[in-house]
Short mmCIF file of C-alpha atoms and ligand atoms in Angstrom, two decimals:
data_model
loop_
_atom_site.label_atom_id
_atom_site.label_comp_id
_atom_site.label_asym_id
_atom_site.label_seq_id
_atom_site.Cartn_x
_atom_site.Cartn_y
_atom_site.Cartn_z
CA UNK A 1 107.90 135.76 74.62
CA UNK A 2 107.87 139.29 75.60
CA UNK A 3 105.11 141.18 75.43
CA UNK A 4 105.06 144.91 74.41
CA UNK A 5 101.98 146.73 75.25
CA UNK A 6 101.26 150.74 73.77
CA UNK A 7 98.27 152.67 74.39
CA UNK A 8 97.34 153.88 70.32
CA UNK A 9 94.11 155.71 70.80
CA UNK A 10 93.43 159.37 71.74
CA UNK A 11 93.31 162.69 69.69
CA UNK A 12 95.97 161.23 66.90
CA UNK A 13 95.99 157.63 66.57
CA UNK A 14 99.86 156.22 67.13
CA UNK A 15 100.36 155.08 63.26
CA UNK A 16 103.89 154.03 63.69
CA UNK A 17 102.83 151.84 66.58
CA UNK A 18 99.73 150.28 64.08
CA UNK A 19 101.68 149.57 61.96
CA UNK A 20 104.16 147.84 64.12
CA UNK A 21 101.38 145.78 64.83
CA UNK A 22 99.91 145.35 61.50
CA UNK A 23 103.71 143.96 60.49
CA UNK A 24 103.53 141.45 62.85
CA UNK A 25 99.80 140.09 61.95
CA UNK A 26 101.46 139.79 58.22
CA UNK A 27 104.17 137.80 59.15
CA UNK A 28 102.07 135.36 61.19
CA UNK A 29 101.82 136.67 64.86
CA UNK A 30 99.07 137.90 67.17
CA UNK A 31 98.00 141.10 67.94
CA UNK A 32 95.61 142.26 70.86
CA UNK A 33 93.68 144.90 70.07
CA UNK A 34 90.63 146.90 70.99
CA UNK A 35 86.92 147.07 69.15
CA UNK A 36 83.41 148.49 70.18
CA UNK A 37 82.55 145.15 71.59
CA UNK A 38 85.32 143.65 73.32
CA UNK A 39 88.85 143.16 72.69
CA UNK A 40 90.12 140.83 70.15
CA UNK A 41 92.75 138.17 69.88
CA UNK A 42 93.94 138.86 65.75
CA UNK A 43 95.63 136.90 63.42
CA UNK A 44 95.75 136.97 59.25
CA UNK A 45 92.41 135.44 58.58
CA UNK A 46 93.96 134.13 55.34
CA UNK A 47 96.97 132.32 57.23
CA UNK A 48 95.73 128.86 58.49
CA UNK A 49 98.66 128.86 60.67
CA UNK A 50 97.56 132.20 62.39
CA UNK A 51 94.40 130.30 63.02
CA UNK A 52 96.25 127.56 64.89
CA UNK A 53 98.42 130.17 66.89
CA UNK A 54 95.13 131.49 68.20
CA UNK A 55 93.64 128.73 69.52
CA UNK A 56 97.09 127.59 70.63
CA UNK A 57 97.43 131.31 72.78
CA UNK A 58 93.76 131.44 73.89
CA UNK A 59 93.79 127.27 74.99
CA UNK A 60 90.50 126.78 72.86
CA UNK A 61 89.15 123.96 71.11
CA UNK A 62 89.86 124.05 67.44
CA UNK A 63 86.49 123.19 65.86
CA UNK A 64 85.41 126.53 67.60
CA UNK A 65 85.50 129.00 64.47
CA UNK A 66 87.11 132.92 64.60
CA UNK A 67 85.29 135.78 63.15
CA UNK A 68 86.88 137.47 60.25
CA UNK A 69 87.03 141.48 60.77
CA UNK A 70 87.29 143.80 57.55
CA UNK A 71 87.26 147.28 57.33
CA UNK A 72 85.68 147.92 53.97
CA UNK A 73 82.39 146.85 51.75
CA UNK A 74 85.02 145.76 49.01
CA UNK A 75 87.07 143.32 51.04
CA UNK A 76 83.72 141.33 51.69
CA UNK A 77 83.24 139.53 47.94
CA UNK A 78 86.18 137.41 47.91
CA UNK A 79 85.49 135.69 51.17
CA UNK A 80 82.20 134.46 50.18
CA UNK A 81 80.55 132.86 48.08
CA UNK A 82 77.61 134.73 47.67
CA UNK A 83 76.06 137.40 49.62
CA UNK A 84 71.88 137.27 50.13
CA UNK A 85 69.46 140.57 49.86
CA UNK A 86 68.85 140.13 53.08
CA UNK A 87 72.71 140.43 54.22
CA UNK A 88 73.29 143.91 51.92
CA UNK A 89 70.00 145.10 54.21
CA UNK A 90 71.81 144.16 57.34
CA UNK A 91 74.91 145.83 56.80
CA UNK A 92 73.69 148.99 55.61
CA UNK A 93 72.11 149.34 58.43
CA UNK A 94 74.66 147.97 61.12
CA UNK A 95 77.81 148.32 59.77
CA UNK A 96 80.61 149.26 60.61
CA UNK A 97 79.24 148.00 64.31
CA UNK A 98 78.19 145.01 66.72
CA UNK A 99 76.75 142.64 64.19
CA UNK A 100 78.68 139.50 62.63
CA UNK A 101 77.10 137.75 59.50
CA UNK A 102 77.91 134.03 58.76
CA UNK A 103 77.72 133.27 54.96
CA UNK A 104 79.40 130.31 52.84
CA UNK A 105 82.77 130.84 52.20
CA UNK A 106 85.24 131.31 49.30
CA UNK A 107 88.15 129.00 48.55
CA UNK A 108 90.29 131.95 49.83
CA UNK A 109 89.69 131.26 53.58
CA UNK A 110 91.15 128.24 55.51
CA UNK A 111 89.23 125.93 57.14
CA UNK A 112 91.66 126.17 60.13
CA UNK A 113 89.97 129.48 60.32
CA UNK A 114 86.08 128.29 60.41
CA UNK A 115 86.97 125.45 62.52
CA UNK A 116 86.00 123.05 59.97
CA UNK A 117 82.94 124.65 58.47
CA UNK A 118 82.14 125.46 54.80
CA UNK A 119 80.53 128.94 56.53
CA UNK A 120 82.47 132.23 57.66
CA UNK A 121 81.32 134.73 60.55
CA UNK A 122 82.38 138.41 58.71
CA UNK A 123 82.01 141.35 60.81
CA UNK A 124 83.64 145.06 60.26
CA UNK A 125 83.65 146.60 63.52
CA UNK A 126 83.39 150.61 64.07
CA UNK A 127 86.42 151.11 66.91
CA UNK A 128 89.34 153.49 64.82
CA UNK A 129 92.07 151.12 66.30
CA UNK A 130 90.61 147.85 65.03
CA UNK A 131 89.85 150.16 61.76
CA UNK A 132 93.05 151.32 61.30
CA UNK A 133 94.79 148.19 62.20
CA UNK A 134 92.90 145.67 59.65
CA UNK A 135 93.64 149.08 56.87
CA UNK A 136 97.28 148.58 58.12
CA UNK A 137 97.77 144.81 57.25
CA UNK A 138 95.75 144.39 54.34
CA UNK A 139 93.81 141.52 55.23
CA UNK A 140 91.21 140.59 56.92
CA UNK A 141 92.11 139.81 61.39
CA UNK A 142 90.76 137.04 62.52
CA UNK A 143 90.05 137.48 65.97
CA UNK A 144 88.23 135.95 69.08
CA UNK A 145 87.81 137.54 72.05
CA UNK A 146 91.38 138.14 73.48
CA UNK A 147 90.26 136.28 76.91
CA UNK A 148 92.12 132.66 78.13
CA UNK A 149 89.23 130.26 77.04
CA UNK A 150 86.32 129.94 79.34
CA UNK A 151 86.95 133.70 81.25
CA UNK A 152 85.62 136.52 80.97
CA UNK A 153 85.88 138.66 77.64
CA UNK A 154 88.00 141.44 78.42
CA UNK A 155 86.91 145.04 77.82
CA UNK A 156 90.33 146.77 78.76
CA UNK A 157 93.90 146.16 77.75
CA UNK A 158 94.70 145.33 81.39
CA UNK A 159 92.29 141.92 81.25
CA UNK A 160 94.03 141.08 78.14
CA UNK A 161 97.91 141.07 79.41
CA UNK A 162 96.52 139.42 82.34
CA UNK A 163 95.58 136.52 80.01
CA UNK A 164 97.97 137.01 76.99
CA UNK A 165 101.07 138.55 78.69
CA UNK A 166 104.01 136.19 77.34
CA UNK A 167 102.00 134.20 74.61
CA UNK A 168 101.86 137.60 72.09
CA UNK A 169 104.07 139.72 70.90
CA UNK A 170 101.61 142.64 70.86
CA UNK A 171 98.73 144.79 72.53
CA UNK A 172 97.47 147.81 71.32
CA UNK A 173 95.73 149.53 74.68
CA UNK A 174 92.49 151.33 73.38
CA UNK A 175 91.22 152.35 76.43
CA UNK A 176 88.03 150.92 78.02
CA UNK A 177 85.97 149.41 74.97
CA UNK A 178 82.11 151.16 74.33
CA UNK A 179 79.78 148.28 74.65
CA UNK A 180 81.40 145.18 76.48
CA UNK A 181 79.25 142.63 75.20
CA UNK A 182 80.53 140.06 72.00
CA UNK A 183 78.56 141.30 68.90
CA UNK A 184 75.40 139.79 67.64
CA UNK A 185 75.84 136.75 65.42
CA UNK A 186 73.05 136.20 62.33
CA UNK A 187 73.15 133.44 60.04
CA UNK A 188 72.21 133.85 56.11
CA UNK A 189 72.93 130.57 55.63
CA UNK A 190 69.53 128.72 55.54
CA UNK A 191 66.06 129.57 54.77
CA UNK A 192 65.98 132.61 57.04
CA UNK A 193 67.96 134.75 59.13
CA UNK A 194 68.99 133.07 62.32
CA UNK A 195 70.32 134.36 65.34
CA UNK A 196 73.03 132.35 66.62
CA UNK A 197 74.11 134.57 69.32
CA UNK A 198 72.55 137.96 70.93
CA UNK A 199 73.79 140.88 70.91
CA UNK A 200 73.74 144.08 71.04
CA UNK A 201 71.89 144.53 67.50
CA UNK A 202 68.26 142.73 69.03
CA UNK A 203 65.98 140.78 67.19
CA UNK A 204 63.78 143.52 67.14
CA UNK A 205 66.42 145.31 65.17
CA UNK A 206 67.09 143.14 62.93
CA UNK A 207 63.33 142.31 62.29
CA UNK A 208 62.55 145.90 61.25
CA UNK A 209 65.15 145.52 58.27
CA UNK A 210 64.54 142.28 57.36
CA UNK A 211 61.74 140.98 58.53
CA UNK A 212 60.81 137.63 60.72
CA UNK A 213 64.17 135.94 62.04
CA UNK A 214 64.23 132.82 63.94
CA UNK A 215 66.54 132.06 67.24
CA UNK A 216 68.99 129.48 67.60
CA UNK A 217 67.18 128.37 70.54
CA UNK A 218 70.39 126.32 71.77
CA UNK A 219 72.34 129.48 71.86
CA UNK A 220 70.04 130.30 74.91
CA UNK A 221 69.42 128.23 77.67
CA UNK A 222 71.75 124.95 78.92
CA UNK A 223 72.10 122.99 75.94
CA UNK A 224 70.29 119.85 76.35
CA UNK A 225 72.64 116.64 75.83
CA UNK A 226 72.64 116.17 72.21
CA UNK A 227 71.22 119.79 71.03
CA UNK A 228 74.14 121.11 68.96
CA UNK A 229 74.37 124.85 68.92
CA UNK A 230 74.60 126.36 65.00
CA UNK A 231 77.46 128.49 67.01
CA UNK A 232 79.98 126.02 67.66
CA UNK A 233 81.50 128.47 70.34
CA UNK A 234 78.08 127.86 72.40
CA UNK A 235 78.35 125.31 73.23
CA UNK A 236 81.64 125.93 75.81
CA UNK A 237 81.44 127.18 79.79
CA UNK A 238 82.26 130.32 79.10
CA UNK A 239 82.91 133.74 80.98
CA UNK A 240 83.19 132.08 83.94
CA UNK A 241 84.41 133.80 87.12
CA UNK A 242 86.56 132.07 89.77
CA UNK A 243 83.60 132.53 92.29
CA UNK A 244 80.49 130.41 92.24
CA UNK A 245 77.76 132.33 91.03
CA UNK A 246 74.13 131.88 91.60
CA UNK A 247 71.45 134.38 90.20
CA UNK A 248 67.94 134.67 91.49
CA UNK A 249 65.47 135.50 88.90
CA UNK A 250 61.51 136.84 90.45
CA UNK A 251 60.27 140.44 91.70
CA UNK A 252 62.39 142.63 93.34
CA UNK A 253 61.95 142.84 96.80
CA UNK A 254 61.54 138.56 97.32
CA UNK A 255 64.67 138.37 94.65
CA UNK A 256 66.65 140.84 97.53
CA UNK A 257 65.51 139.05 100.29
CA UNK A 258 66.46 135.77 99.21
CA UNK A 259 70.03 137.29 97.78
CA UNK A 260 70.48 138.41 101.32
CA UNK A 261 69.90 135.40 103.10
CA UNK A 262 72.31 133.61 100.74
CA UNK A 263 74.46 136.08 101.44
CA UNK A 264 74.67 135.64 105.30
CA UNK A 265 74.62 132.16 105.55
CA UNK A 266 77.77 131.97 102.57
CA UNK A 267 79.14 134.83 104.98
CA UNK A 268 78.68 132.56 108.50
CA UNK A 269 80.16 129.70 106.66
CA UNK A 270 83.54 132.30 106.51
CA UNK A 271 82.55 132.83 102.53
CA UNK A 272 83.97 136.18 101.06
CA UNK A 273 80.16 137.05 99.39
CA UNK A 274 79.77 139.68 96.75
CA UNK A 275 76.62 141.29 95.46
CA UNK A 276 76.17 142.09 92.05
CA UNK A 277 73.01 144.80 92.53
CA UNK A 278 71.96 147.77 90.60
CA UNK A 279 71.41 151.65 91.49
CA UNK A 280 67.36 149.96 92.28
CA UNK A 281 68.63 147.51 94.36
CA UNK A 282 71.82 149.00 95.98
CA UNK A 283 70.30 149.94 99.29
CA UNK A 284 68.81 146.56 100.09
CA UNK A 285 72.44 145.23 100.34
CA UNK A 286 73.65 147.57 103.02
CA UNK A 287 76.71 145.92 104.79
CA UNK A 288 77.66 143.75 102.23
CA UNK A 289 80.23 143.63 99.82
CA UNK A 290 78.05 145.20 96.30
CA UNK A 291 79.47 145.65 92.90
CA UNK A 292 76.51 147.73 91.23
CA UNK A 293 75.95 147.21 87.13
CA UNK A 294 74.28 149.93 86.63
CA UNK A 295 70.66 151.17 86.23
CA UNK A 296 67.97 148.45 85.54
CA UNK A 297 66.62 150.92 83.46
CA UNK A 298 69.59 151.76 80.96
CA UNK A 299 70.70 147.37 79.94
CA UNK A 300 73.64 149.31 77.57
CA UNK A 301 75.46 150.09 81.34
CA UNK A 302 74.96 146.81 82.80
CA UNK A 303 76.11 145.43 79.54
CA UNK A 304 79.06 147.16 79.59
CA UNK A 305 80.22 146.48 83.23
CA UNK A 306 79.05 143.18 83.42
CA UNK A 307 82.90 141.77 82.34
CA UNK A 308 84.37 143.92 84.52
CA UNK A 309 82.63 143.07 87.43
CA UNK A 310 83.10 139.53 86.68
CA UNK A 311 86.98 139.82 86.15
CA UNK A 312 87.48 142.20 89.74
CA UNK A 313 85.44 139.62 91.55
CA UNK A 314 88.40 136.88 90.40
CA UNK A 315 91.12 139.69 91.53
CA UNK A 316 88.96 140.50 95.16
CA UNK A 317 89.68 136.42 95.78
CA UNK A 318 85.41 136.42 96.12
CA UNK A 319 84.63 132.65 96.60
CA UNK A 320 80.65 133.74 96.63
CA UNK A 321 78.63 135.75 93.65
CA UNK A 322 74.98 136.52 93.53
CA UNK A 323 73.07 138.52 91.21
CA UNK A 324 69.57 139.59 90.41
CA UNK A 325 68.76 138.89 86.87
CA UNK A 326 68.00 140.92 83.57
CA UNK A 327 66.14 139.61 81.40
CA UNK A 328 63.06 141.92 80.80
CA UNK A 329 64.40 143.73 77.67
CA UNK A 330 66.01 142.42 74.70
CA UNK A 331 69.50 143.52 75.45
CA UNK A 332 68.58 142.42 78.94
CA UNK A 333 68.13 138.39 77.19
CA UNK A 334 72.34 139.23 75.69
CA UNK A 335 73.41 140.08 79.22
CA UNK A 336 71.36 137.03 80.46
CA UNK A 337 72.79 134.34 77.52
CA UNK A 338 76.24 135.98 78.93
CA UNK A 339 75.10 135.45 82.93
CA UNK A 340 73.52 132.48 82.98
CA UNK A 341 77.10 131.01 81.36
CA UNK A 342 79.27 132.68 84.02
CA UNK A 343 76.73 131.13 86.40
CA UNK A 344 76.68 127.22 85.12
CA UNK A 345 72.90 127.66 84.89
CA UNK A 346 72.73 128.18 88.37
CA UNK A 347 69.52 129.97 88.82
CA UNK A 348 67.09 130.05 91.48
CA UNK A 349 63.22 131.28 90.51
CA UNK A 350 61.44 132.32 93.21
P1 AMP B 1 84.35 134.95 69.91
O1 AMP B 1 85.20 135.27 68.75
O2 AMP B 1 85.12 134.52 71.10
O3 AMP B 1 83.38 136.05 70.14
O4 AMP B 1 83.52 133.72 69.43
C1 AMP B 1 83.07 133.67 68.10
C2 AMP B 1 81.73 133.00 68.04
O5 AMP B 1 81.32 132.99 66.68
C3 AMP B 1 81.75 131.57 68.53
O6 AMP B 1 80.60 131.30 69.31
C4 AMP B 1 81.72 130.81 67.21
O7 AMP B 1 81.19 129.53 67.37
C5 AMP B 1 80.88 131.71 66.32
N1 AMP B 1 81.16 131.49 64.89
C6 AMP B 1 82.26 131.87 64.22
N2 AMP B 1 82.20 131.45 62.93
C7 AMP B 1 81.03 130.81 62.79
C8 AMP B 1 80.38 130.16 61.69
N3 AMP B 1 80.95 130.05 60.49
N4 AMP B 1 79.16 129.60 61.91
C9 AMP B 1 78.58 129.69 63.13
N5 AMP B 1 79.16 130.30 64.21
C10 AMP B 1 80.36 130.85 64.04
MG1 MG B 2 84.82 134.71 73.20
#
């Protein structure tokens, strides 16, 4: 398959190319596109056999369930079957943004779709593309991240023809996406608002509109054999780089000291090493091969290079990765669920 690629963003968005694209998510083909998160692999949402060309392109397993993206309030009601207080408080506040709500669903949507479940993960993201495009084809896109199963989610069109280049027709090039972490996933489901995933919306956040919300506490650390993850999708190795990664979580200075002598004895053992610092930590590293995040101070920029960094690190051929860790602010605990992933769990706390 041939894969056609147009940038669509920019002062006036390219409408002919839109709907180009929106054409061929009616008739049953894929569509990369861009949204405030990441970029997303979309399909119709209401076509079970879109559902099955998506996990087909993306090689994942089939009971792992696709978020449906709409664009408007209205389109929300016939998905569901009901929708809690507590879910109109959460999307006047976040929506159109980073937060996806998982709520029982409506005949209407295919259970090739939720992988299975009776539930369905609605989010309407904020990005114009991804606005325009769901407008465009008149249904709602189901859509994963546009990544190969198990890499990293991409947060430019270029990581996404990497992975997708001859298995869609279509990518619509957005630019660079905003935040570069997956949105924040809360379940209405049960008794009370659960976090299944974090985000860029915190708990904090979402505790201020709707008071206490538990944590799907196997969304966080290594599920233990036989804990089963509410999100079916956390269950996977995910975001993984081609490098082995090992993070080092303590205070600063011993957390540099030990990075750098991992880093020279990978490096003596002919290892191509690369640090993943920040602007704090940058000048400990001197000599060796640094990709900095960011400021510790400002979690939005490590968020949003974190992919990134991941992705060049395959491209570099680095067989070595070490990072500090992030995990003091909320946000910081979303770049760490995304981390420790990439890293198998391999974490040493001195
Ligand atoms: P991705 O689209 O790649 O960001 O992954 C979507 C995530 O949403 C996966 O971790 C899924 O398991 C999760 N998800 C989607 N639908 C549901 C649902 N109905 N219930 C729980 N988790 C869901
Ligand atoms: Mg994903």
């Amino acid at each position: 398959m041939i894969t056609e690629m147009y940038r669509v963003d920019g002062a006036h968005l390219n409408k002919e190319k839109i709907e180009k694209a929106a054409s061929i998510l009616r008739a049953g083909g894929l569509v990369g596109f861009p949204t405030e998160t990441v970029y997303g692999l979309g399909g119709d949402g209401l076509n079970p056999d879109s559902a099955k060309a998506i996990y087909a392109a993306k090689g994942r397993p089939s009971d792992n369930p696709l978020i449906l993206h709409i664009a408007s309030r209205a389109e929300l009601a016939p998905l569901v079957a009901e929708v809690p207080a507590s879910a109109e408080k959460l999307m006047d506040e976040f929506w159109p943004g980073p937060m996806t709500l998982v709520f029982k669903k409506s005949q209407i949507v295919p259970l090739e779709t939720t992988g299975g479940l009776e539930t369905v993960a609605i989010r309407m993201p904020s990005h114009p593309v991804a606005r325009a495009l769901i407008e465009a084809a008149g249904v709602p896109i189901a859509a994963p991240s546009a990544n190969t199963s198990g890499r990293p989610s991409p947060t430019q069109a270029a990581h996404v023809w990497e992975d997708m280049q001859g298995r869609i027709p279509m990518i619509l090039d957005g630019g660079e996406v905003g935040i570069g972490l997956e949105s924040t996933i809360i379940d209405l489901t049960g008794a009370e608002p659960t976090v299944l995933r974090p985000g860029y919306i915190t708990p904090a956040m979402i505790e201020e509109i709707v008071g206490h919300t538990e944590l799907d506490l196997a969304s966080l650390g290594q599920p233990e054999p036989g804990m089963r993850p509410k999100a079916p999708g956390m269950k996977y190795r995910h975001y993984a780089p081609k490098a082995k990664m090992t993070l080092v979580d303590g205070e600063q200075s011993a957390v540099c000291q030990k990075i750098l002598e991992l880093a020279e004895s990978a490096e003596e053992n002919g290892k191509r090493v690369r640090i993943i610092c920040t602007e704090e930590t940058a000048s400990c590293f001197a000599g060796f091969d640094v990709a900095c995040a960011g400021k510790r101070s400002e979690p939005e920029e490590i968020a949003h290079n974190l992919f990134r960094i991941l992705r060049d690190s395959d491209h570099d051929g680095v067989d070595i990765l070490l990072s500090e860790t992030f995990g003091e602010t909320e946000l910081g605990q979303a770049i760490m669920n995304r981390l420790m992933k990439a890293a198998g769990y391999h974490i040493i706390y001195i």
